[in-house]
Every structure is written in structure tokens, then in C-alpha cells.
C-alpha positions in Angstrom: 87.2 -63.8 -67.1 84.2 -64.0 -69.0 80.6 -64.0 -67.5 78.8 -66.6 -65.5 75.4 -68.1 -66.5 73.4 -65.8 -64.0 75.0 -62.8 -65.5 74.1 -63.8 -69.0 70.5 -64.6 -67.9 70.2 -61.1 -66.3 71.7 -59.5 -69.4 69.0 -61.3 -71.5 66.2 -60.2 -69.4 67.5 -56.6 -69.5 67.8 -56.7 -73.2 64.2 -58.1 -73.6 62.6 -55.5 -71.2 64.5 -52.4 -72.5 63.4 -52.8 -76.2 66.8 -52.9 -77.7 66.9 -55.2 -80.6 70.7 -56.2 -80.1 73.6 -56.1 -77.7 77.1 -57.2 -78.2 79.6 -57.5 -75.7 83.3 -58.3 -76.4 86.2 -58.6 -74.0 89.6 -60.2 -74.5 88.6 -63.8 -74.3 84.9 -63.7 -74.5 82.2 -62.4 -76.9 78.5 -62.4 -76.6 75.7 -61.2 -78.8 72.0 -61.0 -77.9 69.3 -60.4 -80.5 65.5 -60.3 -79.9 62.8 -60.9 -82.3 61.2 -57.6 -81.5 60.2 -55.4 -84.4 62.5 -52.4 -84.5 61.1 -49.3 -83.1 61.6 -46.3 -85.5 61.5 -42.8 -83.9 60.7 -39.8 -86.3 62.1 -36.6 -84.8 60.8 -33.2 -86.0 63.0 -30.3 -86.1 61.6 -27.3 -84.0 60.3 -24.6 -86.4 62.0 -21.8 -84.3 64.5 -20.8 -86.8 62.3 -20.7 -89.8 59.7 -18.5 -88.1 62.3 -16.1 -86.7 63.5 -15.3 -90.3 60.2 -14.1 -91.6 59.7 -12.0 -88.6 63.1 -10.3 -89.1 62.1 -9.6 -92.6 58.8 -8.2 -91.4 60.4 -6.0 -88.8 62.7 -4.6 -91.5 59.8 -3.8 -93.8 58.4 -0.2 -93.5 54.8 -1.8 -93.3 52.8 -0.5 -90.2 51.7 -4.1 -89.5 55.4 -5.0 -88.7 55.7 -2.4 -86.1 53.9 -4.2 -83.4 55.7 -7.6 -84.0 59.0 -5.9 -83.6 58.9 -5.7 -79.8 57.7 -9.3 -79.6 60.6 -10.5 -81.6 63.1 -8.3 -79.7 61.6 -9.4 -76.4 62.1 -13.1 -77.2 65.5 -12.6 -78.7 67.0 -12.3 -75.4 65.4 -15.5 -73.9 67.4 -18.7 -73.7 65.6 -21.9 -74.9 66.3 -24.9 -72.7 65.8 -28.0 -75.0 65.2 -31.7 -74.1 68.5 -33.7 -74.2 66.6 -37.0 -75.2 63.4 -38.5 -76.2 61.0 -39.4 -73.5 58.1 -38.3 -71.4 58.2 -35.0 -69.7 57.3 -34.5 -66.0 57.3 -31.3 -64.1 57.6 -33.0 -60.6 59.1 -36.0 -58.9 55.8 -37.8 -58.6 52.0 -37.4 -58.5 51.2 -34.9 -55.8 54.6 -33.6 -55.3 55.4 -29.8 -56.1 56.8 -28.9 -59.4 60.4 -28.5 -59.8 59.9 -24.9 -61.4 57.0 -22.6 -62.3 56.8 -19.6 -64.5 58.5 -16.6 -62.5 61.0 -18.8 -60.6 64.7 -17.9 -60.4 66.8 -20.7 -61.4 70.8 -21.3 -61.1 73.0 -23.6 -63.0 72.4 -27.0 -61.7 68.9 -26.5 -60.7 66.6 -29.4 -61.5 64.0 -28.3 -64.0 62.1 -31.4 -64.8 62.4 -35.2 -65.3 62.4 -37.0 -68.5 61.6 -40.7 -68.4 63.2 -42.8 -71.1 63.1 -46.5 -71.4 62.0 -46.7 -67.6 65.0 -44.6 -66.3 63.9 -41.1 -64.8 66.6 -38.5 -65.7 66.7 -35.3 -64.0 67.3 -32.3 -66.3 69.5 -29.7 -64.7 69.9 -26.1 -65.8 73.0 -25.0 -67.6 72.1 -21.2 -67.3 71.1 -19.0 -64.3 67.9 -16.8 -64.9 64.1 -16.6 -64.6 61.6 -19.0 -66.1 59.5 -17.1 -68.4 57.5 -20.0 -70.2 57.0 -23.8 -69.9 56.5 -25.0 -73.4 55.5 -28.6 -72.5 52.7 -30.0 -70.5 53.3 -32.5 -67.8 53.3 -36.2 -68.8 53.7 -35.3 -72.5 56.2 -37.1 -74.9 59.2 -35.0 -75.9 61.5 -35.3 -78.8 65.3 -34.9 -78.8 66.1 -31.1 -79.0 62.5 -30.1 -78.4 62.1 -26.8 -76.6 61.0 -27.1 -72.9 61.5 -23.9 -71.2 62.2 -20.2 -72.1 64.5 -18.5 -69.5 65.5 -14.9 -69.2 69.1 -14.7 -68.4 70.5 -13.0 -65.3 
């Protein structure tokens, strides 16, 4: 079947706007590769420091020092919370648009499938839905801030 010239032109426009450096499509009787002259974009993701921080807190809580006693309730209070993380790199938005109400606020009850936020990636707006039911305890990212893959967004107290 192949592609007609209009489809190829549309694909070239899409590739140049998307920031992708190369796209290759191969069918039984047709093959096309589109490469751009754009410099490659490198994204450096940082691993959240949640796990390394938790380990020293546990060690401190186990120590008989009186300073560790106040830290023990805080560590156990956060231990039962679920962290909802970003599934992609992009820009975090709390609402559907300027002047619109936030999807969730601290103290809101959420259910599985509730929309929590939007992450914009390459001009696409992706609704992020909850995979757990519970109550929003903390929002870890400011509106319109960039987020990394696997970056913590929300702390939820499960039902």
C-alpha cells in the first residue's frame, strides 16, 4: 500500500515539530526513514533520595539516643503513606487550565481512576490517574514545574 506524498509531508512536519531526531517506518513493500539536523536532546534524570534518607532514619530510630525518639513517630507516620510518582518527564499542572479548579487538594479523598494532575510532554497533555484510593496528604510539586520520570508527586494515605 505505501504512503502518499501528503502523508509523507505530514509525517516530516510532525517529526520536525516533535523534537525527535529520527523516525523509521517499515512495512512489507515500503520503508521510510526521516532524520532531522537538530542537536540531540539529552535528559538527565535524578533518582529520588527517598530510599537513602529512610535507611539512616531507621538506624537512628533503632539507636537508644534520646534525639532519635522524636524522629521515630515521623518515620512511622510516613511509612504507611503511598507515593504517587510521575510516569514521564514533562511539566506538572494541578488543573486543566489557568483559572480552572485544581484536580485535587490536600485533604481530598481520591479513588482509583481519579485524575490527579496533567503532565505535558511534547505538546501532549496527559491526565495522570490514581492507581490507589485514599486521602491526599501532601502535594510535592508546584504547579507548572518540570518533573522527571519517577519523581514523587503526591503522598496518599490509603483507605
